[in-house]
N, C-alpha and C. Protein backbone atom coordinates (compact mmCIF):
# COMPACT_ATOMS: atom_id res chain seq x y z
N UNK A 1 114.38 131.54 109.26
CA UNK A 1 113.74 132.86 109.29
C UNK A 1 114.68 133.89 108.67
N UNK A 2 114.17 134.66 107.73
CA UNK A 2 115.01 135.68 107.11
C UNK A 2 114.27 137.02 107.07
N UNK A 3 115.05 138.08 107.11
CA UNK A 3 114.50 139.43 107.06
C UNK A 3 114.35 139.84 105.60
N UNK A 4 113.10 140.05 105.16
CA UNK A 4 112.88 140.41 103.76
C UNK A 4 112.67 141.91 103.57
N UNK A 5 112.27 142.58 104.65
CA UNK A 5 112.15 144.03 104.70
C UNK A 5 112.56 144.44 106.12
N UNK A 6 112.91 145.68 106.35
CA UNK A 6 113.29 146.07 107.71
C UNK A 6 112.21 145.69 108.74
N UNK A 7 112.60 144.88 109.72
CA UNK A 7 111.74 144.46 110.82
C UNK A 7 110.58 143.56 110.38
N UNK A 8 110.70 142.96 109.21
CA UNK A 8 109.72 141.97 108.74
C UNK A 8 110.48 140.71 108.33
N UNK A 9 110.12 139.61 108.98
CA UNK A 9 110.84 138.36 108.81
C UNK A 9 109.87 137.29 108.32
N UNK A 10 110.39 136.33 107.56
CA UNK A 10 109.53 135.27 107.05
C UNK A 10 110.23 133.92 107.15
N UNK A 11 109.43 132.87 107.19
CA UNK A 11 109.91 131.50 107.11
C UNK A 11 108.81 130.70 106.41
N UNK A 12 109.13 129.52 105.89
CA UNK A 12 108.18 128.81 105.03
C UNK A 12 108.24 127.31 105.22
N UNK A 13 107.14 126.66 104.85
CA UNK A 13 107.08 125.22 104.66
C UNK A 13 106.66 124.97 103.22
N UNK A 14 107.36 124.09 102.52
CA UNK A 14 107.01 123.82 101.13
C UNK A 14 105.89 122.78 101.07
N UNK A 15 104.85 123.08 100.30
CA UNK A 15 103.73 122.17 100.10
C UNK A 15 103.96 121.36 98.83
N UNK A 16 104.16 120.06 99.00
CA UNK A 16 104.30 119.20 97.84
C UNK A 16 103.02 119.18 97.01
N UNK A 17 101.88 119.21 97.70
CA UNK A 17 100.59 119.18 97.00
C UNK A 17 100.39 120.42 96.14
N UNK A 18 100.66 121.61 96.72
CA UNK A 18 100.42 122.86 96.01
C UNK A 18 101.62 123.31 95.18
N UNK A 19 102.79 122.74 95.49
CA UNK A 19 104.03 123.12 94.80
C UNK A 19 104.36 124.60 94.98
N UNK A 20 104.19 125.06 96.20
CA UNK A 20 104.60 126.41 96.57
C UNK A 20 104.83 126.48 98.07
N UNK A 21 105.42 127.57 98.51
CA UNK A 21 105.70 127.75 99.93
C UNK A 21 104.48 128.27 100.68
N UNK A 22 104.28 127.75 101.88
CA UNK A 22 103.33 128.33 102.83
C UNK A 22 104.16 129.23 103.75
N UNK A 23 103.87 130.52 103.72
CA UNK A 23 104.70 131.52 104.40
C UNK A 23 104.09 132.00 105.71
N UNK A 24 104.96 132.21 106.69
CA UNK A 24 104.58 132.89 107.91
C UNK A 24 105.41 134.16 108.04
N UNK A 25 104.92 135.11 108.81
CA UNK A 25 105.61 136.40 108.96
C UNK A 25 105.69 136.82 110.42
N UNK A 26 106.79 137.47 110.74
CA UNK A 26 106.97 138.16 112.01
C UNK A 26 107.12 139.64 111.69
N UNK A 27 106.22 140.45 112.23
CA UNK A 27 106.29 141.90 112.07
C UNK A 27 106.68 142.50 113.42
N UNK A 28 107.77 143.23 113.44
CA UNK A 28 108.28 143.84 114.67
C UNK A 28 108.09 145.35 114.58
N UNK A 29 107.37 145.92 115.54
CA UNK A 29 107.23 147.37 115.60
C UNK A 29 108.03 147.89 116.80
N UNK A 30 107.90 149.16 117.10
CA UNK A 30 108.72 149.75 118.16
C UNK A 30 108.42 149.16 119.54
N UNK A 31 107.16 148.78 119.78
CA UNK A 31 106.79 148.35 121.12
C UNK A 31 106.24 146.94 121.20
N UNK A 32 105.90 146.33 120.06
CA UNK A 32 105.29 145.01 120.08
C UNK A 32 105.52 144.32 118.74
N UNK A 33 105.17 143.03 118.70
CA UNK A 33 105.33 142.23 117.49
C UNK A 33 104.12 141.32 117.31
N UNK A 34 103.94 140.84 116.08
CA UNK A 34 102.90 139.85 115.80
C UNK A 34 103.45 138.81 114.84
N UNK A 35 102.89 137.60 114.93
CA UNK A 35 103.09 136.58 113.92
C UNK A 35 101.85 136.54 113.04
N UNK A 36 102.02 136.26 111.76
CA UNK A 36 100.91 136.19 110.82
C UNK A 36 100.96 134.86 110.08
N UNK A 37 99.86 134.10 110.15
CA UNK A 37 99.70 132.83 109.42
C UNK A 37 100.88 131.87 109.58
N UNK A 38 101.30 131.58 110.81
CA UNK A 38 102.56 130.85 110.97
C UNK A 38 102.49 129.36 110.65
N UNK A 39 103.35 128.87 109.74
CA UNK A 39 103.58 127.43 109.64
C UNK A 39 104.49 127.00 110.78
N UNK A 40 104.86 125.73 110.82
CA UNK A 40 105.74 125.26 111.88
C UNK A 40 107.08 125.97 111.86
N UNK A 41 107.70 126.07 113.05
CA UNK A 41 108.98 126.75 113.17
C UNK A 41 110.04 125.76 113.66
N UNK A 42 111.24 125.88 113.11
CA UNK A 42 112.36 125.08 113.58
C UNK A 42 112.85 125.62 114.92
N UNK A 43 113.68 124.84 115.60
CA UNK A 43 114.25 125.31 116.87
C UNK A 43 115.08 126.57 116.66
N UNK A 44 115.77 126.64 115.54
CA UNK A 44 116.57 127.83 115.23
C UNK A 44 115.67 129.05 115.06
N UNK A 45 114.55 128.87 114.36
CA UNK A 45 113.62 129.98 114.16
C UNK A 45 113.00 130.42 115.48
N UNK A 46 112.67 129.45 116.34
CA UNK A 46 112.10 129.78 117.64
C UNK A 46 113.09 130.56 118.49
N UNK A 47 114.35 130.20 118.41
CA UNK A 47 115.38 130.92 119.16
C UNK A 47 115.48 132.36 118.66
N UNK A 48 115.47 132.52 117.33
CA UNK A 48 115.55 133.87 116.76
C UNK A 48 114.30 134.67 117.11
N UNK A 49 113.15 134.01 117.09
CA UNK A 49 111.92 134.69 117.47
C UNK A 49 112.01 135.19 118.91
N UNK A 50 112.54 134.35 119.81
CA UNK A 50 112.68 134.77 121.20
C UNK A 50 113.60 135.96 121.36
N UNK A 51 114.65 136.01 120.56
CA UNK A 51 115.58 137.14 120.63
C UNK A 51 114.94 138.43 120.14
N UNK A 52 114.10 138.32 119.10
CA UNK A 52 113.52 139.52 118.51
C UNK A 52 112.20 139.94 119.15
N UNK A 53 111.43 138.95 119.64
CA UNK A 53 110.08 139.27 120.12
C UNK A 53 109.72 138.52 121.40
N UNK A 54 110.73 138.11 122.16
CA UNK A 54 110.47 137.44 123.43
C UNK A 54 109.95 138.40 124.49
N UNK A 55 109.54 137.86 125.61
CA UNK A 55 108.95 138.70 126.67
C UNK A 55 109.87 139.81 127.15
N UNK A 56 111.16 139.55 127.13
CA UNK A 56 112.13 140.53 127.64
C UNK A 56 112.72 141.40 126.54
N UNK A 57 112.21 141.25 125.33
CA UNK A 57 112.70 142.08 124.23
C UNK A 57 112.03 143.44 124.25
N UNK A 58 112.51 144.33 123.39
CA UNK A 58 111.91 145.67 123.29
C UNK A 58 110.54 145.63 122.63
N UNK A 59 110.27 144.55 121.88
CA UNK A 59 109.01 144.43 121.13
C UNK A 59 108.40 143.05 121.35
N UNK A 60 107.88 142.78 122.54
CA UNK A 60 107.36 141.43 122.84
C UNK A 60 106.18 141.05 121.95
N UNK A 61 106.07 139.75 121.71
CA UNK A 61 105.01 139.22 120.86
C UNK A 61 103.65 139.46 121.49
N UNK A 62 102.75 140.07 120.71
CA UNK A 62 101.43 140.46 121.21
C UNK A 62 100.35 139.47 120.80
N UNK A 63 100.44 138.92 119.56
CA UNK A 63 99.35 138.09 119.05
C UNK A 63 99.81 137.29 117.84
N UNK A 64 99.05 136.25 117.55
CA UNK A 64 99.17 135.52 116.28
C UNK A 64 97.92 135.86 115.47
N UNK A 65 98.09 136.49 114.33
CA UNK A 65 96.98 136.94 113.50
C UNK A 65 96.79 136.00 112.33
N UNK A 66 95.56 135.58 112.09
CA UNK A 66 95.25 134.69 110.98
C UNK A 66 94.42 135.43 109.94
N UNK A 67 94.83 135.30 108.67
CA UNK A 67 94.08 135.94 107.59
C UNK A 67 92.81 135.16 107.25
N UNK A 68 92.79 133.85 107.58
CA UNK A 68 91.59 133.04 107.33
C UNK A 68 91.71 131.73 108.09
N UNK A 69 90.61 131.01 108.18
CA UNK A 69 90.56 129.78 108.96
C UNK A 69 91.47 128.69 108.40
N UNK A 70 91.71 128.69 107.09
CA UNK A 70 92.54 127.67 106.47
C UNK A 70 94.03 127.90 106.71
N UNK A 71 94.38 129.05 107.26
CA UNK A 71 95.77 129.33 107.59
C UNK A 71 96.02 129.19 109.10
N UNK A 72 95.24 128.33 109.72
CA UNK A 72 95.46 128.04 111.14
C UNK A 72 96.86 127.45 111.35
N UNK A 73 97.29 126.58 110.46
CA UNK A 73 98.64 126.04 110.41
C UNK A 73 99.15 125.66 111.80
N UNK A 74 100.28 126.21 112.22
CA UNK A 74 100.86 125.86 113.53
C UNK A 74 100.50 126.88 114.60
N UNK A 75 99.45 127.66 114.37
CA UNK A 75 99.13 128.74 115.30
C UNK A 75 98.78 128.22 116.70
N UNK A 76 98.04 127.11 116.78
CA UNK A 76 97.68 126.58 118.09
C UNK A 76 98.88 126.13 118.87
N UNK A 77 99.76 125.40 118.22
CA UNK A 77 100.99 124.91 118.87
C UNK A 77 101.85 126.08 119.34
N UNK A 78 102.01 127.09 118.47
CA UNK A 78 102.84 128.23 118.82
C UNK A 78 102.19 129.10 119.90
N UNK A 79 100.88 129.23 119.84
CA UNK A 79 100.18 130.01 120.87
C UNK A 79 100.40 129.41 122.25
N UNK A 80 100.31 128.08 122.33
CA UNK A 80 100.51 127.41 123.61
C UNK A 80 101.96 127.52 124.07
N UNK A 81 102.88 127.37 123.14
CA UNK A 81 104.31 127.39 123.48
C UNK A 81 104.77 128.79 123.87
N UNK A 82 104.22 129.80 123.20
CA UNK A 82 104.67 131.17 123.42
C UNK A 82 103.76 131.97 124.36
N UNK A 83 102.62 131.36 124.72
CA UNK A 83 101.65 131.99 125.61
C UNK A 83 101.16 133.33 125.06
N UNK A 84 100.72 133.29 123.80
CA UNK A 84 100.14 134.46 123.16
C UNK A 84 98.80 134.07 122.54
N UNK A 85 97.87 135.02 122.40
CA UNK A 85 96.55 134.70 121.86
C UNK A 85 96.53 134.65 120.34
N UNK A 86 95.61 133.85 119.81
CA UNK A 86 95.32 133.80 118.37
C UNK A 86 94.13 134.71 118.09
N UNK A 87 94.26 135.53 117.06
CA UNK A 87 93.18 136.42 116.62
C UNK A 87 92.74 136.02 115.22
N UNK A 88 91.43 136.08 114.96
CA UNK A 88 90.90 135.78 113.64
C UNK A 88 89.60 136.56 113.43
N UNK A 89 89.25 136.78 112.17
CA UNK A 89 87.98 137.47 111.88
C UNK A 89 86.83 136.65 112.45
N UNK A 90 85.84 137.35 112.98
CA UNK A 90 84.73 136.68 113.67
C UNK A 90 83.97 135.71 112.76
N UNK A 91 83.96 135.94 111.46
CA UNK A 91 83.24 135.05 110.54
C UNK A 91 83.94 133.70 110.36
N UNK A 92 85.22 133.61 110.70
CA UNK A 92 85.96 132.36 110.57
C UNK A 92 86.21 131.67 111.91
N UNK A 93 85.76 132.27 112.97
CA UNK A 93 86.06 131.76 114.31
C UNK A 93 85.59 130.32 114.52
N UNK A 94 84.39 130.02 114.08
CA UNK A 94 83.80 128.71 114.37
C UNK A 94 84.52 127.56 113.67
N UNK A 95 85.25 127.83 112.61
CA UNK A 95 85.88 126.76 111.85
C UNK A 95 87.25 126.33 112.35
N UNK A 96 87.79 126.99 113.33
CA UNK A 96 89.12 126.65 113.83
C UNK A 96 89.12 125.34 114.60
N UNK A 97 90.21 124.60 114.49
CA UNK A 97 90.37 123.39 115.30
C UNK A 97 90.64 123.77 116.75
N UNK A 98 91.46 124.78 116.95
CA UNK A 98 91.74 125.30 118.29
C UNK A 98 91.14 126.69 118.36
N UNK A 99 90.28 126.92 119.31
CA UNK A 99 89.56 128.19 119.36
C UNK A 99 90.50 129.38 119.56
N UNK A 100 90.20 130.45 118.86
CA UNK A 100 90.97 131.68 119.01
C UNK A 100 90.57 132.39 120.30
N UNK A 101 91.51 133.14 120.85
CA UNK A 101 91.23 133.91 122.07
C UNK A 101 90.54 135.23 121.77
N UNK A 102 90.68 135.71 120.54
CA UNK A 102 90.10 137.02 120.22
C UNK A 102 89.67 137.04 118.76
N UNK A 103 88.57 137.72 118.49
CA UNK A 103 88.13 137.93 117.11
C UNK A 103 88.18 139.42 116.78
N UNK A 104 88.22 139.71 115.50
CA UNK A 104 88.19 141.09 115.05
C UNK A 104 87.16 141.23 113.94
N UNK A 105 86.78 142.46 113.65
CA UNK A 105 85.84 142.78 112.58
C UNK A 105 86.56 143.56 111.49
N UNK A 106 85.87 143.80 110.40
CA UNK A 106 86.43 144.61 109.34
C UNK A 106 86.69 146.03 109.82
N UNK A 107 87.73 146.64 109.26
CA UNK A 107 88.09 148.03 109.56
C UNK A 107 88.49 148.23 111.02
N UNK A 108 88.97 147.17 111.64
CA UNK A 108 89.40 147.26 113.04
C UNK A 108 90.91 147.38 113.12
N UNK A 109 91.40 148.15 114.09
CA UNK A 109 92.82 148.26 114.31
C UNK A 109 93.36 147.04 115.04
N UNK A 110 94.54 146.59 114.63
CA UNK A 110 95.20 145.43 115.21
C UNK A 110 96.55 145.85 115.79
N UNK A 111 97.21 144.97 116.53
CA UNK A 111 98.54 145.31 117.04
C UNK A 111 99.51 145.68 115.92
N UNK A 112 100.55 146.40 116.29
CA UNK A 112 101.60 146.85 115.36
C UNK A 112 101.11 147.86 114.34
N UNK A 113 99.97 148.49 114.59
CA UNK A 113 99.45 149.50 113.69
C UNK A 113 98.77 148.96 112.45
N UNK A 114 98.51 147.65 112.40
CA UNK A 114 97.83 147.06 111.26
C UNK A 114 96.34 147.40 111.27
N UNK A 115 95.78 147.56 110.09
CA UNK A 115 94.34 147.72 109.92
C UNK A 115 93.83 146.52 109.13
N UNK A 116 92.69 145.97 109.54
CA UNK A 116 92.17 144.81 108.83
C UNK A 116 90.90 145.13 108.06
N UNK A 117 90.67 144.37 107.01
CA UNK A 117 89.43 144.49 106.25
C UNK A 117 89.08 143.10 105.71
N UNK A 118 87.84 142.94 105.31
CA UNK A 118 87.31 141.65 104.89
C UNK A 118 87.09 141.63 103.37
N UNK A 119 87.60 140.57 102.72
CA UNK A 119 87.29 140.32 101.31
C UNK A 119 86.00 139.51 101.23
N UNK A 120 85.04 139.93 100.44
CA UNK A 120 83.77 139.22 100.33
C UNK A 120 83.83 138.13 99.26
N UNK A 121 82.98 137.10 99.46
CA UNK A 121 82.78 136.02 98.48
C UNK A 121 84.04 135.20 98.20
N UNK A 122 84.85 134.99 99.25
CA UNK A 122 86.08 134.23 99.09
C UNK A 122 85.91 132.78 99.55
N UNK A 123 87.01 132.06 99.61
CA UNK A 123 86.98 130.65 100.02
C UNK A 123 86.39 130.50 101.41
N UNK A 124 86.73 131.41 102.32
CA UNK A 124 86.13 131.42 103.65
C UNK A 124 85.52 132.81 103.89
N UNK A 125 84.44 132.90 104.68
CA UNK A 125 83.76 134.18 104.86
C UNK A 125 84.57 135.23 105.60
N UNK A 126 85.56 134.78 106.37
CA UNK A 126 86.36 135.73 107.15
C UNK A 126 87.67 136.12 106.50
N UNK A 127 87.85 135.82 105.21
CA UNK A 127 89.11 136.13 104.52
C UNK A 127 89.47 137.61 104.71
N UNK A 128 90.66 137.87 105.25
CA UNK A 128 91.03 139.23 105.65
C UNK A 128 92.36 139.65 105.05
N UNK A 129 92.52 140.95 104.91
CA UNK A 129 93.81 141.54 104.59
C UNK A 129 94.26 142.38 105.76
N UNK A 130 95.57 142.51 105.93
CA UNK A 130 96.15 143.34 106.99
C UNK A 130 97.02 144.41 106.32
N UNK A 131 96.71 145.68 106.59
CA UNK A 131 97.37 146.79 105.91
C UNK A 131 98.16 147.62 106.91
N UNK A 132 99.41 147.93 106.54
CA UNK A 132 100.27 148.80 107.35
C UNK A 132 100.51 150.08 106.56
N UNK A 133 99.73 151.09 106.88
CA UNK A 133 99.66 152.30 106.05
C UNK A 133 100.99 153.01 105.91
N UNK A 134 101.71 153.19 107.02
CA UNK A 134 102.93 154.00 106.95
C UNK A 134 104.03 153.36 106.11
N UNK A 135 103.89 152.05 105.86
CA UNK A 135 104.89 151.38 105.03
C UNK A 135 104.31 150.90 103.70
N UNK A 136 103.05 151.22 103.42
CA UNK A 136 102.38 150.84 102.16
C UNK A 136 102.52 149.34 101.92
N UNK A 137 102.19 148.60 102.94
CA UNK A 137 102.44 147.16 102.94
C UNK A 137 101.16 146.40 103.25
N UNK A 138 100.90 145.34 102.48
CA UNK A 138 99.69 144.55 102.62
C UNK A 138 100.03 143.08 102.82
N UNK A 139 99.39 142.46 103.83
CA UNK A 139 99.46 141.01 104.02
C UNK A 139 98.14 140.40 103.57
N UNK A 140 98.20 139.33 102.78
CA UNK A 140 96.99 138.60 102.40
C UNK A 140 97.23 137.10 102.59
N UNK A 141 96.12 136.37 102.75
CA UNK A 141 96.20 134.93 102.94
C UNK A 141 95.87 134.19 101.66
N UNK A 142 94.61 133.72 101.54
CA UNK A 142 94.20 133.01 100.33
C UNK A 142 93.56 133.92 99.29
N UNK A 143 93.43 135.20 99.59
CA UNK A 143 92.80 136.11 98.63
C UNK A 143 93.60 136.17 97.34
N UNK A 144 94.91 136.24 97.45
CA UNK A 144 95.80 136.26 96.30
C UNK A 144 97.01 135.39 96.61
N UNK A 145 97.48 134.65 95.62
CA UNK A 145 98.65 133.81 95.82
C UNK A 145 99.71 134.15 94.76
N UNK A 146 100.95 133.78 95.06
CA UNK A 146 102.05 134.13 94.16
C UNK A 146 102.73 132.91 93.57
N UNK A 147 102.11 132.29 92.58
CA UNK A 147 102.72 131.11 91.95
C UNK A 147 103.88 131.48 91.05
N UNK A 148 103.83 132.64 90.42
CA UNK A 148 104.89 133.11 89.52
C UNK A 148 105.47 134.39 90.12
N UNK A 149 106.80 134.46 90.29
CA UNK A 149 107.39 135.67 90.86
C UNK A 149 106.97 136.94 90.12
N UNK A 150 106.54 137.94 90.90
CA UNK A 150 106.14 139.22 90.31
C UNK A 150 104.70 139.28 89.85
N UNK A 151 103.98 138.14 89.93
CA UNK A 151 102.58 138.10 89.51
C UNK A 151 101.71 137.50 90.61
N UNK A 152 100.41 137.75 90.52
CA UNK A 152 99.48 137.17 91.47
C UNK A 152 98.42 136.37 90.74
N UNK A 153 97.78 135.51 91.49
CA UNK A 153 96.70 134.69 90.95
C UNK A 153 95.74 134.39 92.08
N UNK A 154 94.68 133.65 91.74
CA UNK A 154 93.71 133.19 92.74
C UNK A 154 93.82 131.68 92.88
N UNK A 155 93.15 131.17 93.88
CA UNK A 155 93.03 129.73 94.02
C UNK A 155 92.22 129.18 92.84
N UNK A 156 92.23 127.87 92.61
CA UNK A 156 91.44 127.29 91.51
C UNK A 156 89.95 127.62 91.65
N UNK A 157 89.24 127.77 90.55
CA UNK A 157 87.82 128.17 90.58
C UNK A 157 86.94 127.29 91.45
N UNK A 158 87.26 126.00 91.55
CA UNK A 158 86.42 125.10 92.35
C UNK A 158 86.48 125.39 93.85
N UNK A 159 87.40 126.23 94.27
CA UNK A 159 87.49 126.58 95.69
C UNK A 159 86.44 127.60 96.11
N UNK A 160 85.74 128.18 95.15
CA UNK A 160 84.78 129.25 95.43
C UNK A 160 83.36 128.83 95.06
N UNK A 161 82.41 129.42 95.75
CA UNK A 161 81.01 129.22 95.36
C UNK A 161 80.73 129.88 94.01
N UNK A 162 81.35 131.04 93.80
CA UNK A 162 81.18 131.77 92.53
C UNK A 162 82.50 132.48 92.24
N UNK A 163 83.25 131.97 91.26
CA UNK A 163 84.58 132.50 90.98
C UNK A 163 84.52 133.97 90.55
N UNK A 164 83.54 134.32 89.72
CA UNK A 164 83.44 135.71 89.23
C UNK A 164 83.19 136.67 90.39
N UNK A 165 82.31 136.28 91.30
CA UNK A 165 82.05 137.14 92.46
C UNK A 165 83.28 137.23 93.35
N UNK A 166 84.00 136.12 93.49
CA UNK A 166 85.21 136.14 94.31
C UNK A 166 86.25 137.09 93.72
N UNK A 167 86.43 137.02 92.41
CA UNK A 167 87.39 137.92 91.76
C UNK A 167 86.97 139.37 91.90
N UNK A 168 85.68 139.63 91.75
CA UNK A 168 85.17 140.98 91.91
C UNK A 168 85.39 141.49 93.33
N UNK A 169 85.26 140.58 94.31
CA UNK A 169 85.45 140.97 95.71
C UNK A 169 86.86 141.41 96.03
N UNK A 170 87.82 141.01 95.22
CA UNK A 170 89.21 141.37 95.46
C UNK A 170 89.50 142.84 95.16
N UNK A 171 88.59 143.50 94.44
CA UNK A 171 88.80 144.92 94.15
C UNK A 171 88.79 145.77 95.42
N UNK A 172 88.36 145.22 96.52
CA UNK A 172 88.41 145.92 97.81
C UNK A 172 89.84 146.34 98.14
N UNK A 173 90.81 145.61 97.65
CA UNK A 173 92.21 145.90 97.97
C UNK A 173 92.64 147.27 97.44
N UNK A 174 91.95 147.76 96.41
CA UNK A 174 92.33 149.05 95.83
C UNK A 174 91.89 150.24 96.68
N UNK A 175 91.19 149.97 97.78
CA UNK A 175 90.88 151.03 98.74
C UNK A 175 92.13 151.46 99.50
N UNK A 176 93.22 150.71 99.34
CA UNK A 176 94.42 150.94 100.13
C UNK A 176 95.61 151.21 99.21
N UNK A 177 96.47 152.12 99.65
CA UNK A 177 97.64 152.51 98.87
C UNK A 177 98.84 151.65 99.29
N UNK A 178 99.00 150.51 98.64
CA UNK A 178 100.08 149.60 98.99
C UNK A 178 101.05 149.45 97.83
N UNK A 179 102.30 149.17 98.17
CA UNK A 179 103.33 148.91 97.17
C UNK A 179 103.90 147.51 97.30
N UNK A 180 103.83 146.95 98.52
CA UNK A 180 104.38 145.63 98.82
C UNK A 180 103.24 144.69 99.20
N UNK A 181 103.24 143.49 98.65
CA UNK A 181 102.21 142.49 98.94
C UNK A 181 102.90 141.23 99.46
N UNK A 182 102.63 140.91 100.73
CA UNK A 182 103.19 139.72 101.36
C UNK A 182 102.10 138.66 101.41
N UNK A 183 102.32 137.56 100.71
CA UNK A 183 101.29 136.54 100.53
C UNK A 183 101.54 135.34 101.44
N UNK A 184 100.46 134.69 101.83
CA UNK A 184 100.56 133.49 102.65
C UNK A 184 101.03 132.29 101.86
N UNK A 185 100.75 132.27 100.55
CA UNK A 185 101.10 131.15 99.69
C UNK A 185 101.89 131.65 98.48
N UNK A 186 103.12 131.17 98.32
CA UNK A 186 103.89 131.50 97.14
C UNK A 186 104.85 132.66 97.31
N UNK A 187 105.07 133.39 96.20
CA UNK A 187 106.08 134.44 96.14
C UNK A 187 105.46 135.81 96.41
N UNK A 188 106.02 136.51 97.39
CA UNK A 188 105.56 137.88 97.67
C UNK A 188 106.12 138.85 96.64
N UNK A 189 105.53 140.03 96.59
CA UNK A 189 105.97 141.10 95.69
C UNK A 189 106.38 142.27 96.55
N UNK A 190 107.66 142.63 96.55
CA UNK A 190 108.17 143.63 97.49
C UNK A 190 108.10 145.05 96.97
N UNK A 191 107.82 145.23 95.69
CA UNK A 191 107.58 146.58 95.16
C UNK A 191 106.75 146.47 93.88
N UNK A 192 105.96 147.51 93.64
CA UNK A 192 105.11 147.52 92.46
C UNK A 192 103.95 146.55 92.53
N UNK A 193 103.57 146.16 93.74
CA UNK A 193 102.55 145.11 93.89
C UNK A 193 101.16 145.57 93.45
N UNK A 194 100.84 146.82 93.67
CA UNK A 194 99.50 147.28 93.30
C UNK A 194 99.28 147.18 91.80
N UNK A 195 100.30 147.48 91.02
CA UNK A 195 100.19 147.35 89.57
C UNK A 195 100.03 145.89 89.17
N UNK A 196 100.73 144.99 89.87
CA UNK A 196 100.62 143.57 89.56
C UNK A 196 99.21 143.06 89.83
N UNK A 197 98.63 143.50 90.95
CA UNK A 197 97.25 143.10 91.28
C UNK A 197 96.28 143.67 90.24
N UNK A 198 96.50 144.93 89.87
CA UNK A 198 95.63 145.56 88.87
C UNK A 198 95.69 144.82 87.54
N UNK A 199 96.88 144.45 87.13
CA UNK A 199 97.04 143.72 85.87
C UNK A 199 96.27 142.41 85.89
N UNK A 200 96.29 141.73 87.03
CA UNK A 200 95.58 140.44 87.14
C UNK A 200 94.07 140.63 87.16
N UNK A 201 93.58 141.56 87.95
CA UNK A 201 92.15 141.71 88.13
C UNK A 201 91.46 142.33 86.92
N UNK A 202 92.19 143.06 86.12
CA UNK A 202 91.57 143.75 84.99
C UNK A 202 91.73 143.02 83.67
N UNK A 203 92.32 141.83 83.70
CA UNK A 203 92.47 141.10 82.44
C UNK A 203 91.26 140.22 82.17
């Protein structure tokens, strides 16, 4: 687990099939913390998590947030081990292997001051983004991936019912003023991310 921005930590599992990292995030705020799309954690990472977001810390872990059903990853195992609930968009709830304790809707407030919204026509109907306004920071799951540092892309066209509609649905992200894009798959963009997304979507 490493700190990539103040109070934002990440760890990864490398996918041989996809040839990129599957990323999880820990967001620590003043009073609480959340995990986002967590892959498996090493014992060292779990120890560090306990120090930063354990029950007796200043910012105890509040929830595990999933951007989509395909990023369930190690959320069930970690939820049981850490005794915290899993949250997911209501449209993706039925597809989970382990049922979530809570669902959310578009434009709903989440722990740590995050706001969520739904991308339409994506790989899964509940594909969500998490936006932290005061830090101009956006978390996404499968909506955008980072195969090349500094650039974004989409999943292969066969993953969608209609690739053109899926790409058009990503324009929803421009409703938000973000500079940093933290992706579930691949390389995140820590500054200038909105321009990178614009360059991809408008080509």
